[in-house]
mmCIF file of C-alpha atoms in Angstrom:
data_model
loop_
_atom_site.group_PDB
_atom_site.id
_atom_site.type_symbol
_atom_site.label_atom_id
_atom_site.label_comp_id
_atom_site.label_asym_id
_atom_site.label_seq_id
_atom_site.Cartn_x
_atom_site.Cartn_y
_atom_site.Cartn_z
ATOM 1 C CA UNK A 19 60.311 205.723 -35.584
ATOM 2 C CA UNK A 20 62.853 204.502 -38.115
ATOM 3 C CA UNK A 21 65.984 202.646 -37.117
ATOM 4 C CA UNK A 22 69.431 202.837 -38.695
ATOM 5 C CA UNK A 23 70.976 200.150 -40.882
ATOM 6 C CA UNK A 24 74.523 200.797 -39.647
ATOM 7 C CA UNK A 25 75.915 200.950 -36.150
ATOM 8 C CA UNK A 26 77.396 204.437 -36.540
ATOM 9 C CA UNK A 27 76.188 206.762 -33.762
ATOM 10 C CA UNK A 28 73.491 208.985 -35.231
ATOM 11 C CA UNK A 29 71.024 211.181 -33.422
ATOM 12 C CA UNK A 30 69.150 212.617 -36.402
ATOM 13 C CA UNK A 31 66.871 210.201 -38.208
ATOM 14 C CA UNK A 32 63.589 210.092 -40.122
ATOM 15 C CA UNK A 33 60.502 210.226 -37.934
ATOM 16 C CA UNK A 34 57.524 208.146 -39.052
ATOM 17 C CA UNK A 35 54.418 210.357 -38.853
ATOM 18 C CA UNK A 36 51.708 208.233 -40.476
ATOM 19 C CA UNK A 37 51.083 204.894 -42.144
ATOM 20 C CA UNK A 38 48.385 204.589 -44.789
ATOM 21 C CA UNK A 39 46.982 201.106 -45.318
ATOM 22 C CA UNK A 40 44.096 199.824 -47.384
ATOM 23 C CA UNK A 41 45.474 198.919 -50.805
ATOM 24 C CA UNK A 42 45.028 195.301 -51.885
ATOM 25 C CA UNK A 43 48.148 195.215 -54.073
ATOM 26 C CA UNK A 44 51.490 196.988 -54.517
ATOM 27 C CA UNK A 45 51.437 200.798 -54.381
ATOM 28 C CA UNK A 46 53.517 201.895 -57.381
ATOM 29 C CA UNK A 47 53.584 205.657 -56.773
ATOM 30 C CA UNK A 48 52.655 208.154 -54.063
ATOM 31 C CA UNK A 49 52.967 211.946 -54.147
ATOM 32 C CA UNK A 50 52.451 214.573 -51.469
ATOM 33 C CA UNK A 51 49.908 217.265 -52.353
ATOM 34 C CA UNK A 52 51.656 220.648 -51.966
ATOM 35 C CA UNK A 53 50.168 222.940 -49.277
ATOM 36 C CA UNK A 54 47.692 220.224 -48.270
ATOM 37 C CA UNK A 55 47.727 217.403 -45.740
ATOM 38 C CA UNK A 56 47.117 214.951 -48.526
ATOM 39 C CA UNK A 57 48.653 212.125 -50.566
ATOM 40 C CA UNK A 58 47.755 210.728 -53.990
ATOM 41 C CA UNK A 59 48.448 207.023 -54.593
ATOM 42 C CA UNK A 60 48.192 204.714 -57.601
ATOM 43 C CA UNK A 61 48.296 200.982 -57.243
ATOM 44 C CA UNK A 62 48.496 197.633 -58.952
ATOM 45 C CA UNK A 63 44.967 197.094 -57.568
ATOM 46 C CA UNK A 64 43.725 199.451 -60.369
ATOM 47 C CA UNK A 65 42.809 202.284 -57.979
ATOM 48 C CA UNK A 66 43.672 205.972 -57.841
ATOM 49 C CA UNK A 67 43.142 207.348 -54.350
ATOM 50 C CA UNK A 68 43.386 210.823 -52.859
ATOM 51 C CA UNK A 69 43.979 210.611 -49.113
ATOM 52 C CA UNK A 70 43.274 213.652 -46.925
ATOM 53 C CA UNK A 71 44.212 213.979 -43.265
ATOM 54 C CA UNK A 72 41.160 214.188 -41.001
ATOM 55 C CA UNK A 73 40.821 215.828 -37.590
ATOM 56 C CA UNK A 74 41.572 212.447 -36.022
ATOM 57 C CA UNK A 75 45.072 212.599 -37.512
ATOM 58 C CA UNK A 76 44.363 209.649 -39.819
ATOM 59 C CA UNK A 77 44.284 209.699 -43.619
ATOM 60 C CA UNK A 78 41.055 208.715 -45.343
ATOM 61 C CA UNK A 79 40.334 208.466 -49.100
ATOM 62 C CA UNK A 80 38.340 211.464 -50.336
ATOM 63 C CA UNK A 81 38.626 210.056 -53.875
ATOM 64 C CA UNK A 82 38.570 206.338 -54.685
ATOM 65 C CA UNK A 83 38.571 205.742 -58.426
ATOM 66 C CA UNK A 84 38.978 202.404 -60.203
ATOM 67 C CA UNK A 85 40.334 202.123 -63.757
ATOM 68 C CA UNK A 86 40.431 199.229 -66.214
ATOM 69 C CA UNK A 87 44.091 198.277 -65.817
ATOM 70 C CA UNK A 88 46.696 198.314 -63.021
ATOM 71 C CA UNK A 89 48.216 201.760 -62.422
ATOM 72 C CA UNK A 90 51.986 201.756 -62.878
ATOM 73 C CA UNK A 91 53.000 205.435 -62.484
ATOM 74 C CA UNK A 92 51.669 208.996 -62.371
ATOM 75 C CA UNK A 93 52.509 212.636 -62.978
ATOM 76 C CA UNK A 94 50.646 215.239 -60.917
ATOM 77 C CA UNK A 95 50.675 218.982 -61.707
ATOM 78 C CA UNK A 96 49.388 220.800 -58.641
ATOM 79 C CA UNK A 97 48.755 224.305 -60.039
ATOM 80 C CA UNK A 98 46.390 222.961 -62.700
ATOM 81 C CA UNK A 99 45.317 219.912 -60.588
ATOM 82 C CA UNK A 100 45.808 217.720 -63.656
ATOM 83 C CA UNK A 101 46.910 214.161 -63.036
ATOM 84 C CA UNK A 102 48.167 211.655 -65.597
ATOM 85 C CA UNK A 103 48.088 207.927 -64.810
ATOM 86 C CA UNK A 104 50.211 205.358 -66.642
ATOM 87 C CA UNK A 105 48.670 201.907 -66.877
ATOM 88 C CA UNK A 106 49.786 198.329 -67.371
ATOM 89 C CA UNK A 107 47.936 198.141 -70.704
ATOM 90 C CA UNK A 108 50.041 200.989 -72.150
ATOM 91 C CA UNK A 109 47.431 203.757 -71.901
ATOM 92 C CA UNK A 110 47.900 207.122 -70.206
ATOM 93 C CA UNK A 111 44.722 208.546 -68.644
ATOM 94 C CA UNK A 112 44.291 212.218 -67.744
ATOM 95 C CA UNK A 113 41.988 213.415 -64.954
ATOM 96 C CA UNK A 114 41.146 216.806 -63.457
ATOM 97 C CA UNK A 115 40.871 216.934 -59.674
ATOM 98 C CA UNK A 116 38.423 219.377 -58.070
ATOM 99 C CA UNK A 117 39.615 222.207 -55.814
ATOM 100 C CA UNK A 118 38.358 220.469 -52.669
ATOM 101 C CA UNK A 119 40.011 217.155 -53.709
ATOM 102 C CA UNK A 120 36.709 215.325 -53.427
ATOM 103 C CA UNK A 121 36.025 214.674 -57.116
ATOM 104 C CA UNK A 122 37.993 213.649 -60.195
ATOM 105 C CA UNK A 123 36.793 213.938 -63.792
ATOM 106 C CA UNK A 124 38.141 212.035 -66.790
ATOM 107 C CA UNK A 125 39.652 214.289 -69.473
ATOM 108 C CA UNK A 126 41.419 212.124 -72.068
ATOM 109 C CA UNK A 127 42.905 208.688 -72.665
ATOM 110 C CA UNK A 128 46.147 208.597 -74.637
ATOM 111 C CA UNK A 129 47.199 205.424 -76.521
ATOM 112 C CA UNK A 130 50.825 205.978 -75.575
ATOM 113 C CA UNK A 131 52.296 202.448 -75.526
ATOM 114 C CA UNK A 132 51.674 198.820 -76.407
ATOM 115 C CA UNK A 133 52.839 197.605 -73.006
ATOM 116 C CA UNK A 134 53.193 198.786 -69.405
ATOM 117 C CA UNK A 135 53.953 202.493 -68.894
ATOM 118 C CA UNK A 136 57.090 202.758 -66.748
ATOM 119 C CA UNK A 137 57.609 206.511 -66.407
ATOM 120 C CA UNK A 138 55.842 209.745 -67.245
ATOM 121 C CA UNK A 139 56.190 213.541 -67.098
ATOM 122 C CA UNK A 140 53.606 216.204 -67.911
ATOM 123 C CA UNK A 141 54.935 219.518 -69.216
ATOM 124 C CA UNK A 142 52.509 222.426 -68.939
ATOM 125 C CA UNK A 143 54.908 224.676 -70.902
ATOM 126 C CA UNK A 144 54.742 222.562 -74.048
ATOM 127 C CA UNK A 145 51.399 220.848 -73.266
ATOM 128 C CA UNK A 146 53.082 217.482 -73.750
ATOM 129 C CA UNK A 147 52.906 214.236 -71.824
ATOM 130 C CA UNK A 148 56.161 212.319 -72.247
ATOM 131 C CA UNK A 149 56.198 208.641 -71.255
ATOM 132 C CA UNK A 150 58.329 205.508 -71.377
ATOM 133 C CA UNK A 151 57.117 201.942 -71.602
ATOM 134 C CA UNK A 152 57.971 198.271 -71.625
ATOM 135 C CA UNK A 153 57.356 198.314 -75.380
ATOM 136 C CA UNK A 154 60.946 199.671 -75.479
ATOM 137 C CA UNK A 155 59.883 203.183 -76.461
ATOM 138 C CA UNK A 156 59.539 206.772 -75.346
ATOM 139 C CA UNK A 157 56.577 208.705 -76.730
ATOM 140 C CA UNK A 158 55.451 212.305 -76.480
ATOM 141 C CA UNK A 159 51.845 213.308 -77.076
ATOM 142 C CA UNK A 160 50.018 216.627 -77.319
ATOM 143 C CA UNK A 161 47.636 217.090 -74.388
ATOM 144 C CA UNK A 162 45.519 219.598 -76.341
ATOM 145 C CA UNK A 163 44.784 217.435 -79.391
ATOM 146 C CA UNK A 164 45.538 214.035 -77.876
ATOM 147 C CA UNK A 165 47.656 213.147 -80.903
ATOM 148 C CA UNK A 166 51.007 211.374 -80.973
ATOM 149 C CA UNK A 167 53.877 213.771 -81.745
ATOM 150 C CA UNK A 168 56.763 211.339 -81.803
ATOM 151 C CA UNK A 169 58.209 208.040 -80.661
ATOM 152 C CA UNK A 170 61.704 206.574 -80.287
ATOM 153 C CA UNK A 171 62.528 202.894 -79.785
ATOM 154 C CA UNK A 172 65.328 201.357 -77.717
ATOM 155 C CA UNK A 173 66.859 197.891 -77.722
ATOM 156 C CA UNK A 174 65.540 197.120 -74.230
ATOM 157 C CA UNK A 175 62.709 198.153 -71.900
ATOM 158 C CA UNK A 176 62.634 201.861 -71.108
ATOM 159 C CA UNK A 177 62.399 201.906 -67.316
ATOM 160 C CA UNK A 178 62.400 205.538 -66.140
ATOM 161 C CA UNK A 179 62.323 209.125 -67.355
ATOM 162 C CA UNK A 180 63.302 212.675 -66.482
ATOM 163 C CA UNK A 181 62.543 215.776 -68.565
ATOM 164 C CA UNK A 182 63.980 219.283 -68.776
ATOM 165 C CA UNK A 183 60.950 221.521 -69.338
ATOM 166 C CA UNK A 184 62.942 224.501 -70.592
ATOM 167 C CA UNK A 185 65.096 222.789 -73.222
ATOM 168 C CA UNK A 186 62.775 219.819 -73.992
ATOM 169 C CA UNK A 187 65.536 217.307 -73.363
ATOM 170 C CA UNK A 188 64.482 213.853 -72.132
ATOM 171 C CA UNK A 189 66.669 211.458 -70.126
ATOM 172 C CA UNK A 190 65.578 207.822 -70.488
ATOM 173 C CA UNK A 191 67.023 204.958 -68.446
ATOM 174 C CA UNK A 192 66.653 201.398 -69.702
ATOM 175 C CA UNK A 193 67.079 197.802 -68.592
ATOM 176 C CA UNK A 194 70.466 197.478 -70.307
ATOM 177 C CA UNK A 195 71.936 200.019 -67.877
ATOM 178 C CA UNK A 196 72.188 202.879 -70.380
ATOM 179 C CA UNK A 197 70.760 206.401 -70.218
ATOM 180 C CA UNK A 198 69.826 208.079 -73.492
ATOM 181 C CA UNK A 199 69.558 211.857 -73.847
ATOM 182 C CA UNK A 200 67.082 212.980 -76.525
ATOM 183 C CA UNK A 201 66.105 216.431 -77.754
ATOM 184 C CA UNK A 202 62.372 216.287 -78.399
ATOM 185 C CA UNK A 203 60.563 218.426 -80.942
ATOM 186 C CA UNK A 204 57.207 218.308 -82.662
ATOM 187 C CA UNK A 205 57.169 215.371 -85.081
ATOM 188 C CA UNK A 206 60.928 214.780 -84.697
ATOM 189 C CA UNK A 207 63.788 214.284 -82.254
ATOM 190 C CA UNK A 208 67.560 213.992 -82.145
ATOM 191 C CA UNK A 209 69.801 211.722 -80.058
ATOM 192 C CA UNK A 210 72.321 213.805 -78.128
ATOM 193 C CA UNK A 211 74.335 211.150 -76.294
ATOM 194 C CA UNK A 212 74.225 207.845 -74.423
ATOM 195 C CA UNK A 213 75.526 207.612 -70.853
ATOM 196 C CA UNK A 214 77.122 204.310 -69.828
ATOM 197 C CA UNK A 215 78.370 203.530 -66.340
ATOM 198 C CA UNK A 216 75.974 201.186 -64.540
ATOM 199 C CA UNK A 217 76.320 197.411 -64.518
ATOM 200 C CA UNK A 218 72.598 196.826 -63.992
ATOM 201 C CA UNK A 219 69.217 198.123 -65.146
ATOM 202 C CA UNK A 220 68.395 201.760 -64.408
ATOM 203 C CA UNK A 221 65.718 201.935 -61.719
ATOM 204 C CA UNK A 222 65.343 205.682 -61.199
ATOM 205 C CA UNK A 223 66.521 209.071 -62.463
ATOM 206 C CA UNK A 224 66.462 212.587 -61.016
ATOM 207 C CA UNK A 225 67.278 215.760 -62.974
ATOM 208 C CA UNK A 226 68.236 219.021 -61.282
ATOM 209 C CA UNK A 227 67.707 221.792 -63.877
ATOM 210 C CA UNK A 228 69.440 224.464 -61.750
ATOM 211 C CA UNK A 229 72.853 222.829 -61.400
ATOM 212 C CA UNK A 230 72.215 220.674 -64.470
ATOM 213 C CA UNK A 231 73.030 217.456 -62.665
ATOM 214 C CA UNK A 232 71.557 214.055 -63.489
ATOM 215 C CA UNK A 233 71.417 211.343 -60.825
ATOM 216 C CA UNK A 234 70.791 207.697 -61.691
ATOM 217 C CA UNK A 235 70.171 204.678 -59.453
ATOM 218 C CA UNK A 236 70.363 201.096 -60.656
ATOM 219 C CA UNK A 237 70.036 197.415 -59.794
ATOM 220 C CA UNK A 238 73.825 197.287 -59.265
ATOM 221 C CA UNK A 239 73.092 199.049 -55.922
ATOM 222 C CA UNK A 240 74.968 202.170 -57.016
ATOM 223 C CA UNK A 241 74.173 205.817 -57.778
ATOM 224 C CA UNK A 242 75.986 207.927 -60.359
ATOM 225 C CA UNK A 243 75.949 211.715 -60.543
ATOM 226 C CA UNK A 244 76.421 212.942 -64.128
ATOM 227 C CA UNK A 245 77.606 216.560 -64.438
ATOM 228 C CA UNK A 246 75.701 217.402 -67.627
ATOM 229 C CA UNK A 247 76.159 221.171 -67.273
ATOM 230 C CA UNK A 248 79.936 220.927 -66.847
ATOM 231 C CA UNK A 249 80.286 219.357 -70.333
ATOM 232 C CA UNK A 250 83.495 217.585 -69.266
ATOM 233 C CA UNK A 251 82.094 214.105 -68.679
ATOM 234 C CA UNK A 252 82.562 214.322 -64.905
ATOM 235 C CA UNK A 253 80.831 211.579 -62.944
ATOM 236 C CA UNK A 254 80.672 210.709 -59.240
ATOM 237 C CA UNK A 255 79.970 207.207 -57.957
ATOM 238 C CA UNK A 256 77.994 206.722 -54.721
ATOM 239 C CA UNK A 257 77.916 203.262 -53.133
ATOM 240 C CA UNK A 258 76.178 202.585 -49.846
ATOM 241 C CA UNK A 259 73.001 200.652 -50.612
ATOM 242 C CA UNK A 260 72.802 196.865 -50.405
ATOM 243 C CA UNK A 261 69.885 196.457 -52.807
ATOM 244 C CA UNK A 262 68.688 198.051 -56.056
ATOM 245 C CA UNK A 263 68.195 201.818 -55.890
ATOM 246 C CA UNK A 264 64.593 202.702 -56.783
ATOM 247 C CA UNK A 265 64.047 206.350 -55.816
ATOM 248 C CA UNK A 266 66.122 209.557 -55.848
ATOM 249 C CA UNK A 267 65.582 213.204 -54.942
ATOM 250 C CA UNK A 268 68.155 216.016 -54.961
ATOM 251 C CA UNK A 269 67.555 218.928 -52.598
ATOM 252 C CA UNK A 270 68.965 222.126 -54.108
ATOM 253 C CA UNK A 271 69.012 224.284 -50.968
ATOM 254 C CA UNK A 272 70.779 221.811 -48.699
ATOM 255 C CA UNK A 273 72.879 220.169 -51.445
ATOM 256 C CA UNK A 274 71.786 216.738 -50.297
ATOM 257 C CA UNK A 275 70.715 213.664 -52.228
ATOM 258 C CA UNK A 276 68.037 211.328 -50.858
ATOM 259 C CA UNK A 277 67.994 207.762 -52.135
ATOM 260 C CA UNK A 278 65.838 204.747 -51.332
ATOM 261 C CA UNK A 279 66.414 201.088 -52.106
ATOM 262 C CA UNK A 280 64.282 197.966 -52.435
ATOM 263 C CA UNK A 281 65.306 196.662 -49.001
ATOM 264 C CA UNK A 282 63.953 199.798 -47.292
ATOM 265 C CA UNK A 283 67.263 201.604 -47.046
ATOM 266 C CA UNK A 284 67.072 205.411 -46.923
ATOM 267 C CA UNK A 285 70.330 207.282 -47.530
ATOM 268 C CA UNK A 286 71.096 210.994 -47.250
ATOM 269 C CA UNK A 287 74.243 211.995 -49.162
ATOM 270 C CA UNK A 288 76.141 215.213 -48.503
ATOM 271 C CA UNK A 289 76.819 216.660 -51.975
ATOM 272 C CA UNK A 290 78.008 220.014 -50.605
ATOM 273 C CA UNK A 291 81.547 218.745 -50.159
ATOM 274 C CA UNK A 292 84.593 218.072 -52.271
ATOM 275 C CA UNK A 293 84.296 214.660 -53.888
ATOM 276 C CA UNK A 294 86.618 212.779 -56.234
ATOM 277 C CA UNK A 295 85.842 210.674 -59.282
ATOM 278 C CA UNK A 296 86.417 206.965 -58.852
ATOM 279 C CA UNK A 297 89.178 205.817 -61.250
ATOM 280 C CA UNK A 298 88.567 203.736 -64.343
ATOM 281 C CA UNK A 299 89.652 200.143 -63.881
ATOM 282 C CA UNK A 300 92.864 199.380 -65.747
ATOM 283 C CA UNK A 301 93.432 196.309 -67.921
ATOM 284 C CA UNK A 302 96.517 194.157 -67.453
ATOM 285 C CA UNK A 303 97.659 190.582 -68.035
ATOM 286 C CA UNK A 304 99.588 190.555 -64.765
ATOM 287 C CA UNK A 305 99.372 192.151 -61.327
ATOM 288 C CA UNK A 306 100.463 195.768 -61.564
ATOM 289 C CA UNK A 307 102.075 195.490 -58.122
ATOM 290 C CA UNK A 308 103.944 192.152 -57.963
ATOM 291 C CA UNK A 309 103.823 191.377 -61.729
ATOM 292 C CA UNK A 310 102.515 187.839 -61.174
ATOM 293 C CA UNK A 311 100.476 186.626 -64.195
ATOM 294 C CA UNK A 312 96.699 186.422 -64.167
ATOM 295 C CA UNK A 313 95.162 183.060 -65.022
ATOM 296 C CA UNK A 314 94.553 183.875 -68.712
ATOM 297 C CA UNK A 315 98.185 184.913 -69.294
ATOM 298 C CA UNK A 316 99.313 181.485 -70.537
ATOM 299 C CA UNK A 317 102.638 182.680 -71.962
ATOM 300 C CA UNK A 318 103.887 184.256 -68.732
ATOM 301 C CA UNK A 319 102.586 181.330 -66.683
ATOM 302 C CA UNK A 320 104.600 178.959 -68.929
ATOM 303 C CA UNK A 321 107.710 181.124 -68.927
ATOM 304 C CA UNK A 322 107.762 181.592 -65.147
ATOM 305 C CA UNK A 323 106.384 178.134 -64.301
ATOM 306 C CA UNK A 324 103.766 179.672 -61.999
ATOM 307 C CA UNK A 325 100.019 179.346 -61.631
ATOM 308 C CA UNK A 326 97.882 182.257 -62.791
ATOM 309 C CA UNK A 327 96.108 184.416 -60.254
ATOM 310 C CA UNK A 328 92.641 185.928 -60.170
ATOM 311 C CA UNK A 329 92.403 189.607 -61.154
ATOM 312 C CA UNK A 330 90.992 192.234 -58.783
ATOM 313 C CA UNK A 331 90.956 196.029 -58.875
ATOM 314 C CA UNK A 332 91.877 198.637 -56.305
ATOM 315 C CA UNK A 333 88.945 201.008 -55.879
ATOM 316 C CA UNK A 334 91.238 203.939 -55.070
ATOM 317 C CA UNK A 335 93.817 203.801 -57.891
ATOM 318 C CA UNK A 336 92.057 201.484 -60.349
ATOM 319 C CA UNK A 337 95.073 199.228 -60.880
ATOM 320 C CA UNK A 338 94.672 195.527 -61.685
ATOM 321 C CA UNK A 339 96.038 193.608 -58.700
ATOM 322 C CA UNK A 340 96.093 190.091 -57.293
ATOM 323 C CA UNK A 341 94.439 189.076 -54.036
ATOM 324 C CA UNK A 342 97.711 189.060 -52.105
ATOM 325 C CA UNK A 343 98.478 192.668 -53.087
ATOM 326 C CA UNK A 344 94.934 193.832 -52.206
ATOM 327 C CA UNK A 345 94.207 192.059 -48.943
ATOM 328 C CA UNK A 346 93.002 195.198 -47.144
ATOM 329 C CA UNK A 347 89.545 196.806 -47.096
ATOM 330 C CA UNK A 348 88.599 200.399 -46.320
ATOM 331 C CA UNK A 349 85.823 202.906 -46.675
ATOM 332 C CA UNK A 350 86.699 205.944 -48.789
ATOM 333 C CA UNK A 351 83.688 208.296 -48.744
ATOM 334 C CA UNK A 352 85.338 211.039 -50.811
ATOM 335 C CA UNK A 353 85.082 208.627 -53.781
ATOM 336 C CA UNK A 354 81.602 207.501 -52.747
ATOM 337 C CA UNK A 355 82.535 204.255 -50.990
ATOM 338 C CA UNK A 356 80.588 204.345 -47.725
ATOM 339 C CA UNK A 357 81.249 200.691 -46.899
ATOM 340 C CA UNK A 358 84.617 198.853 -46.964
ATOM 341 C CA UNK A 359 85.891 198.027 -50.454
ATOM 342 C CA UNK A 360 89.023 196.400 -51.836
ATOM 343 C CA UNK A 361 92.106 198.619 -52.018
ATOM 344 C CA UNK A 362 95.685 197.693 -52.787
ATOM 345 C CA UNK A 363 98.127 197.638 -49.877
ATOM 346 C CA UNK A 364 99.913 200.769 -51.111
ATOM 347 C CA UNK A 365 96.684 202.801 -51.300
ATOM 348 C CA UNK A 366 95.518 201.496 -47.922
ATOM 349 C CA UNK A 367 98.596 202.995 -46.297
ATOM 350 C CA UNK A 368 97.781 206.431 -47.781
ATOM 351 C CA UNK A 369 94.220 206.550 -46.395
ATOM 352 C CA UNK A 370 94.116 208.551 -43.166
ATOM 353 C CA UNK A 371 91.511 208.131 -40.464
ATOM 354 C CA UNK A 372 89.886 211.461 -41.360
ATOM 355 C CA UNK A 373 89.531 210.189 -44.949
ATOM 356 C CA UNK A 374 87.139 207.579 -43.586
ATOM 357 C CA UNK A 375 84.718 210.168 -42.159
ATOM 358 C CA UNK A 376 81.241 209.293 -43.565
ATOM 359 C CA UNK A 377 79.671 211.692 -46.056
ATOM 360 C CA UNK A 378 76.262 209.993 -45.920
ATOM 361 C CA UNK A 379 73.841 208.741 -43.277
ATOM 362 C CA UNK A 380 71.813 205.550 -43.599
ATOM 363 C CA UNK A 381 68.402 204.777 -42.150
ATOM 364 C CA UNK A 382 65.867 201.988 -42.310
ATOM 365 C CA UNK A 383 62.402 202.551 -43.767
ATOM 366 C CA UNK A 384 61.291 199.074 -42.656
ATOM 367 C CA UNK A 385 59.406 198.339 -45.846
ATOM 368 C CA UNK A 386 60.099 197.780 -49.517
ATOM 369 C CA UNK A 387 60.444 201.201 -51.162
ATOM 370 C CA UNK A 388 59.502 201.312 -54.845
ATOM 371 C CA UNK A 389 58.767 205.048 -55.024
ATOM 372 C CA UNK A 390 59.465 208.168 -52.979
ATOM 373 C CA UNK A 391 58.318 211.793 -53.105
ATOM 374 C CA UNK A 392 59.585 214.739 -51.082
ATOM 375 C CA UNK A 393 58.154 218.140 -50.184
ATOM 376 C CA UNK A 394 61.263 220.145 -49.195
ATOM 377 C CA UNK A 395 59.231 223.154 -48.032
ATOM 378 C CA UNK A 396 57.711 221.084 -45.219
ATOM 379 C CA UNK A 397 60.445 218.493 -44.779
ATOM 380 C CA UNK A 398 58.009 215.671 -45.556
ATOM 381 C CA UNK A 399 58.729 212.466 -47.462
ATOM 382 C CA UNK A 400 56.347 209.740 -48.586
ATOM 383 C CA UNK A 401 57.414 206.196 -49.472
ATOM 384 C CA UNK A 402 55.472 203.253 -50.877
ATOM 385 C CA UNK A 403 56.098 199.800 -52.247
ATOM 386 C CA UNK A 404 55.058 196.191 -52.735
ATOM 387 C CA UNK A 405 54.013 195.732 -49.084
ATOM 388 C CA UNK A 406 50.897 197.849 -49.895
ATOM 389 C CA UNK A 407 51.797 200.391 -47.196
ATOM 390 C CA UNK A 408 52.359 204.133 -47.650
ATOM 391 C CA UNK A 409 54.539 205.871 -45.048
ATOM 392 C CA UNK A 410 54.816 209.597 -44.383
ATOM 393 C CA UNK A 411 58.055 210.786 -42.770
ATOM 394 C CA UNK A 412 59.318 213.933 -41.085
ATOM 395 C CA UNK A 413 62.802 214.415 -42.571
ATOM 396 C CA UNK A 414 63.684 217.767 -40.964
ATOM 397 C CA UNK A 415 66.169 216.199 -38.541
ATOM 398 C CA UNK A 416 67.986 214.469 -41.371
ATOM 399 C CA UNK A 417 68.147 217.014 -44.180
ATOM 400 C CA UNK A 418 68.876 220.171 -42.206
ATOM 401 C CA UNK A 419 67.249 223.465 -41.350
ATOM 402 C CA UNK A 420 67.551 224.959 -44.842
ATOM 403 C CA UNK A 421 64.209 223.419 -45.702
ATOM 404 C CA UNK A 422 62.414 226.397 -44.218
ATOM 405 C CA UNK A 423 63.130 228.442 -47.331
ATOM 406 C CA UNK A 424 59.674 228.178 -48.777
ATOM 407 C CA UNK A 425 60.945 226.187 -51.736
ATOM 408 C CA UNK A 426 58.162 224.445 -53.589
ATOM 409 C CA UNK A 427 58.771 221.584 -56.059
ATOM 410 C CA UNK A 428 57.843 222.154 -59.664
#
């Protein structure tokens, strides 16, 4: 049973159903097999394993396959039972899994990158495998011919990837904290825009093609929702994790966002509510409340014969303020601040007690979470990480009853 991080009274929480152990190194990805009591894992120990639940209730590997290089990521397409494995040496390997999940045959090896593959998506519609790597590139290859169709280079490591199958747009997060939107075509591509908002490397992305929302999690412990479909540049900031955010999943039917962080934190965000954009921080040479100079404002310091003060910012109004004028702290969930943050004294007085009502719940996974997968139709979640353990959770208490809609992930 999982325990909460915070002391808020909560009755609903994730229920730990199973733990899968046996890997000799970090498990980099784990996916639930739709309509089966099974999990596929890839690991730094160079193994690909298909775990099926036996009559005893325990999971045992029905497939145990070793490859030449550590496995860094995967993309599994259940209808065709095709699985693509990204490796530390830059190669992408395609396998075909048998109907009974007891055998796996090698199909192709794609020379996708010169360094570790960090993210990957297989598109059956276009017969492409799109991947990002630590060689600072995104590549897309034809799965029919095995040939390279295109490649784009960035100025830093490409860390994660999401892909819109209908429009062939790719979202690529990198270690500089930027997200690049590309329109991919055969033999060519075009750069649509670059999204900037994080202060740390992008660790994970999730794209919802229905509402056309992009969610990003980063090493700055924050999540940003980008309203791509609205075309007005609207963004929402979500802050509640205390470590880097490494996994995201948006649930369309319940309008909830699941996020996992490196310290084992599991958060469930209510996105079916009115939220406000956090303000941009304003620039000023003096406190915008008491007008005392900041320490770099030499002229005003000389004129007023006062010492300069350190600059802070109110999270509610965005004004540049000194420490004396922003001595209070408050949560403000409507702007995404689920733990107390600095606000100026004037804004603190405007925040009512009902404004502090949490819009997210926080739980403890009790292990490092590097990757997460969710099957909304069954309310199941699987997490894995550097502790070599895979955990399967019942999330039905946490994410609501709307999961019984028969929705199946793409």
